[in-house]
């Protein structure tokens, strides 16, 4: 199996949580990894160290991926470090949960900018470098909240559903150029993003997850690494729900 061996991957928001697990998995499977972060340099360096200590190659690159100039600098840094970009995982994301009646417009804008605009900017930059090689794997990390909706998350669900439209449209634009574009929609996974959810909601959630438990970051990483592999060449425009059966 070729997998991701010899490929170069950018993982956005890879300093913590799911992005960290994806970076570690791609590094373990033989990709050179650009560990993007925004505000956690020490955590990103720890991810780089873990990949290199395991015999892989990685660099940490700071960029706020909702900013066009910083995205351009991120891709430039990746090409300078490793010569090309084959895989982009758009993982960076935030929440600003509230009922719509109490949600401020700036909470809508921050979530859309960080979760959706960022991915669009990174897709645009990725296509620029991938077109020349006629090879690419783009994976957008959506959410079960974007697939089925979630009370208190009108901003977040809109951003994650938006990623699905972006995924399918871009998949159609580049399907005949060796570039696949897919989405992974995780269910509930314990990370910094979800650790402060109210206990009542957490126990309610366990009853609606058919598998009966939350997911592990590694389970999201394995699914993502598969879509990033050479072997996933005939899969494009798809949404892979990795959610213990929540959306079916
Ligand atoms: P997390 O633990 O809070 O980590 C978020 C990551 O995003 C951090 O590495 C953070 O970097 C980075 N980030 C935030 N804003 C950024 C920006 N403007 N530019 C670059 N990086 C930025 O979150 P997580 O739970 O791992 O979530 C990762 C992705 O999975 C998100 O897209 C989230 O929506 C999605 N997801 C999560 C769950 C879940 O249950 N956890 C479920 C479904 C989908 P710094 O620390 O360096 O700022």
PDB file of C-alpha atoms and ligand atoms in Angstrom:
ATOM      1  CA  UNK A   1       0.000   0.000   0.000  1.00  0.00           C
ATOM      2  CA  UNK A   2       1.311   3.455  -0.917  1.00  0.00           C
ATOM      3  CA  UNK A   3      -0.878   5.165   1.713  1.00  0.00           C
ATOM      4  CA  UNK A   4       0.522   8.655   2.330  1.00  0.00           C
ATOM      5  CA  UNK A   5       4.172   7.579   2.097  1.00  0.00           C
ATOM      6  CA  UNK A   6       6.321  10.378   0.649  1.00  0.00           C
ATOM      7  CA  UNK A   7       3.432  12.829   0.548  1.00  0.00           C
ATOM      8  CA  UNK A   8       3.471  16.323   2.065  1.00  0.00           C
ATOM      9  CA  UNK A   9       0.515  17.272   4.247  1.00  0.00           C
ATOM     10  CA  UNK A  10      -0.662  20.535   5.775  1.00  0.00           C
ATOM     11  CA  UNK A  11      -2.958  20.050   8.762  1.00  0.00           C
ATOM     12  CA  UNK A  12      -4.579  23.268   9.984  1.00  0.00           C
ATOM     13  CA  UNK A  13      -5.170  23.625  13.713  1.00  0.00           C
ATOM     14  CA  UNK A  14      -2.845  20.725  14.448  1.00  0.00           C
ATOM     15  CA  UNK A  15      -1.565  21.906  17.827  1.00  0.00           C
ATOM     16  CA  UNK A  16      -4.356  20.253  19.791  1.00  0.00           C
ATOM     17  CA  UNK A  17      -7.258  17.796  19.688  1.00  0.00           C
ATOM     18  CA  UNK A  18      -8.342  16.174  16.427  1.00  0.00           C
ATOM     19  CA  UNK A  19      -5.844  18.095  14.262  1.00  0.00           C
ATOM     20  CA  UNK A  20      -2.994  16.934  16.490  1.00  0.00           C
ATOM     21  CA  UNK A  21      -4.136  13.303  16.146  1.00  0.00           C
ATOM     22  CA  UNK A  22      -4.394  13.665  12.344  1.00  0.00           C
ATOM     23  CA  UNK A  23      -0.883  15.168  12.140  1.00  0.00           C
ATOM     24  CA  UNK A  24       0.549  12.353  14.276  1.00  0.00           C
ATOM     25  CA  UNK A  25      -1.217   9.676  12.198  1.00  0.00           C
ATOM     26  CA  UNK A  26      -0.095  11.129   8.842  1.00  0.00           C
ATOM     27  CA  UNK A  27       3.452  11.453  10.203  1.00  0.00           C
ATOM     28  CA  UNK A  28       3.383   7.858  11.459  1.00  0.00           C
ATOM     29  CA  UNK A  29       2.211   6.671   8.036  1.00  0.00           C
ATOM     30  CA  UNK A  30       5.136   8.388   6.284  1.00  0.00           C
ATOM     31  CA  UNK A  31       3.929  11.833   5.237  1.00  0.00           C
ATOM     32  CA  UNK A  32       5.950  14.982   5.928  1.00  0.00           C
ATOM     33  CA  UNK A  33       3.656  17.142   8.009  1.00  0.00           C
ATOM     34  CA  UNK A  34       3.202  20.899   8.306  1.00  0.00           C
ATOM     35  CA  UNK A  35       1.707  21.394  11.763  1.00  0.00           C
ATOM     36  CA  UNK A  36      -0.254  24.626  11.527  1.00  0.00           C
ATOM     37  CA  UNK A  37      -1.289  26.476  14.681  1.00  0.00           C
ATOM     38  CA  UNK A  38      -2.577  29.906  15.566  1.00  0.00           C
ATOM     39  CA  UNK A  39      -1.895  30.638  19.228  1.00  0.00           C
ATOM     40  CA  UNK A  40      -0.289  27.515  20.764  1.00  0.00           C
ATOM     41  CA  UNK A  41       3.379  27.427  19.643  1.00  0.00           C
ATOM     42  CA  UNK A  42       4.585  25.123  22.439  1.00  0.00           C
ATOM     43  CA  UNK A  43       1.834  22.581  21.758  1.00  0.00           C
ATOM     44  CA  UNK A  44       2.612  22.660  18.015  1.00  0.00           C
ATOM     45  CA  UNK A  45       6.330  22.132  18.693  1.00  0.00           C
ATOM     46  CA  UNK A  46       5.432  19.154  20.886  1.00  0.00           C
ATOM     47  CA  UNK A  47       3.544  17.604  17.939  1.00  0.00           C
ATOM     48  CA  UNK A  48       6.551  18.199  15.665  1.00  0.00           C
ATOM     49  CA  UNK A  49       8.826  16.601  18.251  1.00  0.00           C
ATOM     50  CA  UNK A  50       6.553  13.546  18.583  1.00  0.00           C
ATOM     51  CA  UNK A  51       6.560  13.050  14.790  1.00  0.00           C
ATOM     52  CA  UNK A  52      10.318  13.495  14.422  1.00  0.00           C
ATOM     53  CA  UNK A  53      11.117  11.275  17.425  1.00  0.00           C
ATOM     54  CA  UNK A  54       9.074   8.534  15.722  1.00  0.00           C
ATOM     55  CA  UNK A  55      11.292   8.915  12.622  1.00  0.00           C
ATOM     56  CA  UNK A  56       9.033  11.229  10.600  1.00  0.00           C
ATOM     57  CA  UNK A  57       9.403  14.760   9.249  1.00  0.00           C
ATOM     58  CA  UNK A  58       7.435  17.773  10.465  1.00  0.00           C
ATOM     59  CA  UNK A  59       7.589  21.546  10.893  1.00  0.00           C
ATOM     60  CA  UNK A  60       5.341  23.904  12.844  1.00  0.00           C
ATOM     61  CA  UNK A  61       4.033  26.972  11.007  1.00  0.00           C
ATOM     62  CA  UNK A  62       2.015  29.725  12.663  1.00  0.00           C
ATOM     63  CA  UNK A  63      -0.858  31.142  10.616  1.00  0.00           C
ATOM     64  CA  UNK A  64      -4.329  32.385  11.353  1.00  0.00           C
ATOM     65  CA  UNK A  65      -6.028  30.512   8.533  1.00  0.00           C
ATOM     66  CA  UNK A  66      -8.951  32.921   8.297  1.00  0.00           C
ATOM     67  CA  UNK A  67      -6.490  35.534   6.953  1.00  0.00           C
ATOM     68  CA  UNK A  68      -5.649  35.348   3.236  1.00  0.00           C
ATOM     69  CA  UNK A  69      -2.077  36.665   3.509  1.00  0.00           C
ATOM     70  CA  UNK A  70      -1.288  34.245   6.348  1.00  0.00           C
ATOM     71  CA  UNK A  71      -2.688  31.311   4.359  1.00  0.00           C
ATOM     72  CA  UNK A  72      -0.460  32.274   1.419  1.00  0.00           C
ATOM     73  CA  UNK A  73       2.520  32.425   3.800  1.00  0.00           C
ATOM     74  CA  UNK A  74       1.571  28.991   5.232  1.00  0.00           C
ATOM     75  CA  UNK A  75       1.598  27.358   1.790  1.00  0.00           C
ATOM     76  CA  UNK A  76       4.843  29.139   0.884  1.00  0.00           C
ATOM     77  CA  UNK A  77       6.448  27.843   4.098  1.00  0.00           C
ATOM     78  CA  UNK A  78       5.227  24.297   3.331  1.00  0.00           C
ATOM     79  CA  UNK A  79       6.718  24.356  -0.176  1.00  0.00           C
ATOM     80  CA  UNK A  80       9.976  25.823   1.179  1.00  0.00           C
ATOM     81  CA  UNK A  81      10.189  23.086   3.823  1.00  0.00           C
ATOM     82  CA  UNK A  82       9.167  20.058   1.759  1.00  0.00           C
ATOM     83  CA  UNK A  83       9.007  21.109  -1.940  1.00  0.00           C
ATOM     84  CA  UNK A  84       5.291  20.452  -2.574  1.00  0.00           C
ATOM     85  CA  UNK A  85       1.859  20.044  -0.979  1.00  0.00           C
ATOM     86  CA  UNK A  86      -0.125  16.848  -1.693  1.00  0.00           C
ATOM     87  CA  UNK A  87      -2.585  16.723   1.192  1.00  0.00           C
ATOM     88  CA  UNK A  88      -4.485  19.517   2.954  1.00  0.00           C
ATOM     89  CA  UNK A  89      -6.644  18.821   5.995  1.00  0.00           C
ATOM     90  CA  UNK A  90      -8.834  21.801   6.869  1.00  0.00           C
ATOM     91  CA  UNK A  91      -9.334  21.106  10.550  1.00  0.00           C
ATOM     92  CA  UNK A  92      -9.001  24.465  12.372  1.00  0.00           C
ATOM     93  CA  UNK A  93     -12.266  25.311  14.079  1.00  0.00           C
ATOM     94  CA  UNK A  94     -13.927  27.109  16.967  1.00  0.00           C
ATOM     95  CA  UNK A  95     -17.349  27.285  18.607  1.00  0.00           C
ATOM     96  CA  UNK A  96     -19.286  30.232  20.049  1.00  0.00           C
ATOM     97  CA  UNK A  97     -22.446  28.393  21.130  1.00  0.00           C
ATOM     98  CA  UNK A  98     -25.644  30.117  22.187  1.00  0.00           C
ATOM     99  CA  UNK A  99     -29.313  30.198  21.335  1.00  0.00           C
ATOM    100  CA  UNK A 100     -29.792  32.486  18.332  1.00  0.00           C
ATOM    101  CA  UNK A 101     -31.747  34.972  20.406  1.00  0.00           C
ATOM    102  CA  UNK A 102     -28.653  35.546  22.587  1.00  0.00           C
ATOM    103  CA  UNK A 103     -25.980  35.072  19.912  1.00  0.00           C
ATOM    104  CA  UNK A 104     -24.090  38.180  18.871  1.00  0.00           C
ATOM    105  CA  UNK A 105     -23.418  38.830  15.176  1.00  0.00           C
ATOM    106  CA  UNK A 106     -19.675  38.818  15.967  1.00  0.00           C
ATOM    107  CA  UNK A 107     -20.035  35.233  17.276  1.00  0.00           C
ATOM    108  CA  UNK A 108     -21.534  34.293  13.919  1.00  0.00           C
ATOM    109  CA  UNK A 109     -18.747  36.068  12.021  1.00  0.00           C
ATOM    110  CA  UNK A 110     -15.903  34.561  14.094  1.00  0.00           C
ATOM    111  CA  UNK A 111     -17.189  31.016  13.612  1.00  0.00           C
ATOM    112  CA  UNK A 112     -17.849  31.423   9.885  1.00  0.00           C
ATOM    113  CA  UNK A 113     -14.432  33.055   9.369  1.00  0.00           C
ATOM    114  CA  UNK A 114     -12.487  30.454  11.358  1.00  0.00           C
ATOM    115  CA  UNK A 115     -14.335  27.335  10.211  1.00  0.00           C
ATOM    116  CA  UNK A 116     -15.481  28.101   6.656  1.00  0.00           C
ATOM    117  CA  UNK A 117     -13.631  31.095   5.189  1.00  0.00           C
ATOM    118  CA  UNK A 118     -10.365  29.527   6.360  1.00  0.00           C
ATOM    119  CA  UNK A 119     -11.107  26.271   4.541  1.00  0.00           C
ATOM    120  CA  UNK A 120     -12.103  28.132   1.381  1.00  0.00           C
ATOM    121  CA  UNK A 121      -8.841  30.127   1.491  1.00  0.00           C
ATOM    122  CA  UNK A 122      -6.783  26.964   2.066  1.00  0.00           C
ATOM    123  CA  UNK A 123      -8.618  25.112  -0.731  1.00  0.00           C
ATOM    124  CA  UNK A 124      -7.861  27.984  -3.122  1.00  0.00           C
ATOM    125  CA  UNK A 125      -4.179  27.963  -2.152  1.00  0.00           C
ATOM    126  CA  UNK A 126      -4.061  24.153  -2.305  1.00  0.00           C
ATOM    127  CA  UNK A 127      -5.539  23.966  -5.797  1.00  0.00           C
ATOM    128  CA  UNK A 128      -2.859  26.411  -6.976  1.00  0.00           C
ATOM    129  CA  UNK A 129      -0.050  24.048  -5.983  1.00  0.00           C
ATOM    130  CA  UNK A 130      -1.853  20.721  -6.607  1.00  0.00           C
ATOM    131  CA  UNK A 131      -2.940  21.574 -10.174  1.00  0.00           C
ATOM    132  CA  UNK A 132       0.678  21.613 -11.345  1.00  0.00           C
ATOM    133  CA  UNK A 133       1.254  18.056 -10.057  1.00  0.00           C
ATOM    134  CA  UNK A 134      -2.215  16.837 -11.081  1.00  0.00           C
ATOM    135  CA  UNK A 135      -2.453  15.224  -7.653  1.00  0.00           C
ATOM    136  CA  UNK A 136      -4.153  16.264  -4.448  1.00  0.00           C
ATOM    137  CA  UNK A 137      -6.163  15.157  -1.451  1.00  0.00           C
ATOM    138  CA  UNK A 138      -8.235  17.790   0.357  1.00  0.00           C
ATOM    139  CA  UNK A 139     -10.162  16.765   3.462  1.00  0.00           C
ATOM    140  CA  UNK A 140     -12.474  19.230   5.185  1.00  0.00           C
ATOM    141  CA  UNK A 141     -13.313  18.465   8.809  1.00  0.00           C
ATOM    142  CA  UNK A 142     -17.030  19.151   9.124  1.00  0.00           C
ATOM    143  CA  UNK A 143     -19.243  17.915  11.980  1.00  0.00           C
ATOM    144  CA  UNK A 144     -22.365  15.936  12.735  1.00  0.00           C
ATOM    145  CA  UNK A 145     -23.766  19.364  13.683  1.00  0.00           C
ATOM    146  CA  UNK A 146     -23.393  20.409  10.041  1.00  0.00           C
ATOM    147  CA  UNK A 147     -25.115  17.239   8.840  1.00  0.00           C
ATOM    148  CA  UNK A 148     -28.128  17.059  11.177  1.00  0.00           C
ATOM    149  CA  UNK A 149     -28.039  20.450  13.002  1.00  0.00           C
ATOM    150  CA  UNK A 150     -27.642  21.158  16.712  1.00  0.00           C
ATOM    151  CA  UNK A 151     -29.608  23.476  18.968  1.00  0.00           C
ATOM    152  CA  UNK A 152     -27.395  26.310  20.225  1.00  0.00           C
ATOM    153  CA  UNK A 153     -25.081  26.024  17.228  1.00  0.00           C
ATOM    154  CA  UNK A 154     -26.734  27.984  14.402  1.00  0.00           C
ATOM    155  CA  UNK A 155     -23.393  29.631  13.625  1.00  0.00           C
ATOM    156  CA  UNK A 156     -21.296  26.460  13.952  1.00  0.00           C
ATOM    157  CA  UNK A 157     -23.769  24.215  12.096  1.00  0.00           C
ATOM    158  CA  UNK A 158     -23.977  26.758   9.275  1.00  0.00           C
ATOM    159  CA  UNK A 159     -20.171  26.827   9.003  1.00  0.00           C
ATOM    160  CA  UNK A 160     -19.953  23.012   9.013  1.00  0.00           C
ATOM    161  CA  UNK A 161     -22.810  22.580   6.520  1.00  0.00           C
ATOM    162  CA  UNK A 162     -21.118  25.224   4.384  1.00  0.00           C
ATOM    163  CA  UNK A 163     -18.021  23.032   4.323  1.00  0.00           C
ATOM    164  CA  UNK A 164     -20.099  20.243   2.770  1.00  0.00           C
ATOM    165  CA  UNK A 165     -21.194  22.496  -0.112  1.00  0.00           C
ATOM    166  CA  UNK A 166     -17.601  23.671  -0.550  1.00  0.00           C
ATOM    167  CA  UNK A 167     -16.416  20.040  -0.586  1.00  0.00           C
ATOM    168  CA  UNK A 168     -18.893  18.862  -3.213  1.00  0.00           C
ATOM    169  CA  UNK A 169     -18.487  21.888  -5.512  1.00  0.00           C
ATOM    170  CA  UNK A 170     -14.687  21.781  -5.405  1.00  0.00           C
ATOM    171  CA  UNK A 171     -14.732  18.016  -5.931  1.00  0.00           C
ATOM    172  CA  UNK A 172     -16.654  18.565  -9.158  1.00  0.00           C
ATOM    173  CA  UNK A 173     -14.296  21.353 -10.319  1.00  0.00           C
ATOM    174  CA  UNK A 174     -11.127  19.220 -10.018  1.00  0.00           C
ATOM    175  CA  UNK A 175     -12.289  15.590 -10.304  1.00  0.00           C
ATOM    176  CA  UNK A 176     -10.578  15.201 -13.679  1.00  0.00           C
ATOM    177  CA  UNK A 177      -7.238  16.559 -12.455  1.00  0.00           C
ATOM    178  CA  UNK A 178      -6.304  13.921  -9.903  1.00  0.00           C
ATOM    179  CA  UNK A 179      -7.497  16.038  -6.975  1.00  0.00           C
ATOM    180  CA  UNK A 180     -10.087  14.568  -4.609  1.00  0.00           C
ATOM    181  CA  UNK A 181     -12.041  16.650  -2.101  1.00  0.00           C
ATOM    182  CA  UNK A 182     -13.921  14.960   0.732  1.00  0.00           C
ATOM    183  CA  UNK A 183     -15.323  15.802   4.146  1.00  0.00           C
ATOM    184  CA  UNK A 184     -15.088  13.962   7.446  1.00  0.00           C
ATOM    185  CA  UNK A 185     -17.978  14.680   9.811  1.00  0.00           C
ATOM    186  CA  UNK A 186     -17.003  13.692  13.353  1.00  0.00           C
ATOM    187  CA  UNK A 187     -19.580  13.115  16.048  1.00  0.00           C
ATOM    188  CA  UNK A 188     -18.754  14.040  19.641  1.00  0.00           C
ATOM    189  CA  UNK A 189     -15.090  13.718  20.573  1.00  0.00           C
ATOM    190  CA  UNK A 190     -13.575  14.817  23.884  1.00  0.00           C
ATOM    191  CA  UNK A 191     -11.203  17.743  23.217  1.00  0.00           C
ATOM    192  CA  UNK A 192     -10.762  21.314  24.474  1.00  0.00           C
ATOM    193  CA  UNK A 193     -13.667  22.228  22.169  1.00  0.00           C
ATOM    194  CA  UNK A 194     -16.165  19.967  23.950  1.00  0.00           C
ATOM    195  CA  UNK A 195     -14.779  19.648  27.488  1.00  0.00           C
ATOM    196  CA  UNK A 196     -17.024  22.396  28.887  1.00  0.00           C
ATOM    197  CA  UNK A 197     -20.336  21.139  27.484  1.00  0.00           C
ATOM    198  CA  UNK A 198     -22.980  21.008  30.240  1.00  0.00           C
ATOM    199  CA  UNK A 199     -23.040  17.597  32.015  1.00  0.00           C
ATOM    200  CA  UNK A 200     -26.768  17.302  31.282  1.00  0.00           C
ATOM    201  CA  UNK A 201     -26.153  17.613  27.522  1.00  0.00           C
ATOM    202  CA  UNK A 202     -23.275  15.098  27.704  1.00  0.00           C
ATOM    203  CA  UNK A 203     -25.439  12.412  29.348  1.00  0.00           C
ATOM    204  CA  UNK A 204     -28.277  13.140  26.883  1.00  0.00           C
ATOM    205  CA  UNK A 205     -25.832  12.755  23.987  1.00  0.00           C
ATOM    206  CA  UNK A 206     -24.702   9.305  25.110  1.00  0.00           C
ATOM    207  CA  UNK A 207     -28.279   8.068  24.688  1.00  0.00           C
ATOM    208  CA  UNK A 208     -28.487   9.246  21.045  1.00  0.00           C
ATOM    209  CA  UNK A 209     -25.134   7.799  19.919  1.00  0.00           C
ATOM    210  CA  UNK A 210     -25.911   4.272  18.638  1.00  0.00           C
ATOM    211  CA  UNK A 211     -22.385   3.067  19.526  1.00  0.00           C
ATOM    212  CA  UNK A 212     -23.070   4.352  23.055  1.00  0.00           C
ATOM    213  CA  UNK A 213     -19.932   6.416  23.593  1.00  0.00           C
ATOM    214  CA  UNK A 214     -18.020   9.464  22.366  1.00  0.00           C
ATOM    215  CA  UNK A 215     -15.385   9.058  19.681  1.00  0.00           C
ATOM    216  CA  UNK A 216     -11.612   9.136  20.171  1.00  0.00           C
ATOM    217  CA  UNK A 217      -9.403  11.596  18.291  1.00  0.00           C
ATOM    218  CA  UNK A 218      -7.533   8.618  16.797  1.00  0.00           C
ATOM    219  CA  UNK A 219     -10.775   7.321  15.245  1.00  0.00           C
ATOM    220  CA  UNK A 220     -11.196  10.609  13.353  1.00  0.00           C
ATOM    221  CA  UNK A 221      -7.507  10.542  12.384  1.00  0.00           C
ATOM    222  CA  UNK A 222      -7.689   7.035  10.889  1.00  0.00           C
ATOM    223  CA  UNK A 223     -10.681   7.938   8.682  1.00  0.00           C
ATOM    224  CA  UNK A 224      -8.950  11.135   7.560  1.00  0.00           C
ATOM    225  CA  UNK A 225      -5.677   9.338   6.777  1.00  0.00           C
ATOM    226  CA  UNK A 226      -7.599   6.861   4.607  1.00  0.00           C
ATOM    227  CA  UNK A 227      -9.162   9.683   2.544  1.00  0.00           C
ATOM    228  CA  UNK A 228      -5.680  11.251   2.303  1.00  0.00           C
ATOM    229  CA  UNK A 229      -4.143   8.056   0.931  1.00  0.00           C
ATOM    230  CA  UNK A 230      -3.320   7.133  -2.667  1.00  0.00           C
ATOM    231  CA  UNK A 231      -5.807   4.272  -2.331  1.00  0.00           C
ATOM    232  CA  UNK A 232      -8.763   6.666  -1.905  1.00  0.00           C
ATOM    233  CA  UNK A 233      -8.344   7.846  -5.523  1.00  0.00           C
ATOM    234  CA  UNK A 234     -11.902   6.971  -6.640  1.00  0.00           C
ATOM    235  CA  UNK A 235     -13.633   8.706  -3.716  1.00  0.00           C
ATOM    236  CA  UNK A 236     -14.495  12.378  -4.153  1.00  0.00           C
ATOM    237  CA  UNK A 237     -17.237  14.746  -3.029  1.00  0.00           C
ATOM    238  CA  UNK A 238     -18.182  12.428  -0.165  1.00  0.00           C
ATOM    239  CA  UNK A 239     -19.031  13.028   3.474  1.00  0.00           C
ATOM    240  CA  UNK A 240     -17.650  10.351   5.771  1.00  0.00           C
ATOM    241  CA  UNK A 241     -19.628  10.400   9.032  1.00  0.00           C
ATOM    242  CA  UNK A 242     -17.363   9.228  11.863  1.00  0.00           C
ATOM    243  CA  UNK A 243     -19.912   9.606  14.612  1.00  0.00           C
ATOM    244  CA  UNK A 244     -20.800   6.247  16.146  1.00  0.00           C
ATOM    245  CA  UNK A 245     -23.906   6.113  13.953  1.00  0.00           C
ATOM    246  CA  UNK A 246     -25.482   9.443  14.962  1.00  0.00           C
ATOM    247  CA  UNK A 247     -26.268  10.519  11.385  1.00  0.00           C
ATOM    248  CA  UNK A 248     -27.638   7.669   9.299  1.00  0.00           C
TER     249      UNK A 248
HETATM  250  P1  LIG B   1      -9.657  22.058  19.660  1.00  0.00           P
HETATM  251  O1  LIG B   1      -9.127  20.981  20.531  1.00  0.00           O
HETATM  252  O2  LIG B   1     -10.285  23.253  20.288  1.00  0.00           O
HETATM  253  O3  LIG B   1      -8.493  22.516  18.671  1.00  0.00           O
HETATM  254  C1  LIG B   1      -8.733  23.540  17.752  1.00  0.00           C
HETATM  255  C2  LIG B   1      -7.506  23.739  16.898  1.00  0.00           C
HETATM  256  O4  LIG B   1      -7.810  24.746  15.920  1.00  0.00           O
HETATM  257  C3  LIG B   1      -6.310  24.224  17.691  1.00  0.00           C
HETATM  258  O5  LIG B   1      -5.157  23.556  17.230  1.00  0.00           O
HETATM  259  C4  LIG B   1      -6.233  25.720  17.341  1.00  0.00           C
HETATM  260  O6  LIG B   1      -4.905  26.212  17.301  1.00  0.00           O
HETATM  261  C5  LIG B   1      -6.760  25.704  15.925  1.00  0.00           C
HETATM  262  N1  LIG B   1      -7.268  26.999  15.480  1.00  0.00           N
HETATM  263  C6  LIG B   1      -8.314  27.715  15.966  1.00  0.00           C
HETATM  264  N2  LIG B   1      -8.456  28.866  15.282  1.00  0.00           N
HETATM  265  C7  LIG B   1      -7.466  28.871  14.349  1.00  0.00           C
HETATM  266  C8  LIG B   1      -7.077  29.787  13.346  1.00  0.00           C
HETATM  267  N3  LIG B   1      -7.745  30.934  13.141  1.00  0.00           N
HETATM  268  N4  LIG B   1      -6.004  29.481  12.566  1.00  0.00           N
HETATM  269  C9  LIG B   1      -5.319  28.327  12.759  1.00  0.00           C
HETATM  270  N5  LIG B   1      -5.650  27.414  13.696  1.00  0.00           N
HETATM  271  C10 LIG B   1      -6.697  27.704  14.485  1.00  0.00           C
HETATM  272  O7  LIG B   1     -10.789  21.484  18.654  1.00  0.00           O
HETATM  273  P2  LIG B   1     -11.080  19.986  18.152  1.00  0.00           P
HETATM  274  O8  LIG B   1     -12.177  19.442  18.949  1.00  0.00           O
HETATM  275  O9  LIG B   1      -9.828  19.234  17.982  1.00  0.00           O
HETATM  276  O10 LIG B   1     -11.712  20.307  16.726  1.00  0.00           O
HETATM  277  C11 LIG B   1     -10.984  20.187  15.525  1.00  0.00           C
HETATM  278  C12 LIG B   1     -11.966  20.260  14.367  1.00  0.00           C
HETATM  279  O11 LIG B   1     -12.897  19.183  14.471  1.00  0.00           O
HETATM  280  C13 LIG B   1     -12.795  21.544  14.356  1.00  0.00           C
HETATM  281  O12 LIG B   1     -13.011  21.967  13.029  1.00  0.00           O
HETATM  282  C14 LIG B   1     -14.105  21.109  14.961  1.00  0.00           C
HETATM  283  O13 LIG B   1     -15.165  21.896  14.548  1.00  0.00           O
HETATM  284  C15 LIG B   1     -14.215  19.689  14.431  1.00  0.00           C
HETATM  285  N6  LIG B   1     -15.101  18.835  15.210  1.00  0.00           N
HETATM  286  C16 LIG B   1     -14.844  18.581  16.512  1.00  0.00           C
HETATM  287  C17 LIG B   1     -15.721  17.760  17.218  1.00  0.00           C
HETATM  288  C18 LIG B   1     -15.494  17.412  18.657  1.00  0.00           C
HETATM  289  O14 LIG B   1     -16.393  16.781  19.251  1.00  0.00           O
HETATM  290  N7  LIG B   1     -14.388  17.765  19.262  1.00  0.00           N
HETATM  291  C19 LIG B   1     -16.849  17.232  16.577  1.00  0.00           C
HETATM  292  C20 LIG B   1     -17.065  17.528  15.260  1.00  0.00           C
HETATM  293  C21 LIG B   1     -16.187  18.324  14.565  1.00  0.00           C
HETATM  294  P3  LIG B   1      -4.243  27.124  18.479  1.00  0.00           P
HETATM  295  O15 LIG B   1      -4.441  26.399  19.767  1.00  0.00           O
HETATM  296  O16 LIG B   1      -2.819  27.205  18.058  1.00  0.00           O
HETATM  297  O17 LIG B   1      -4.928  28.450  18.424  1.00  0.00           O
END
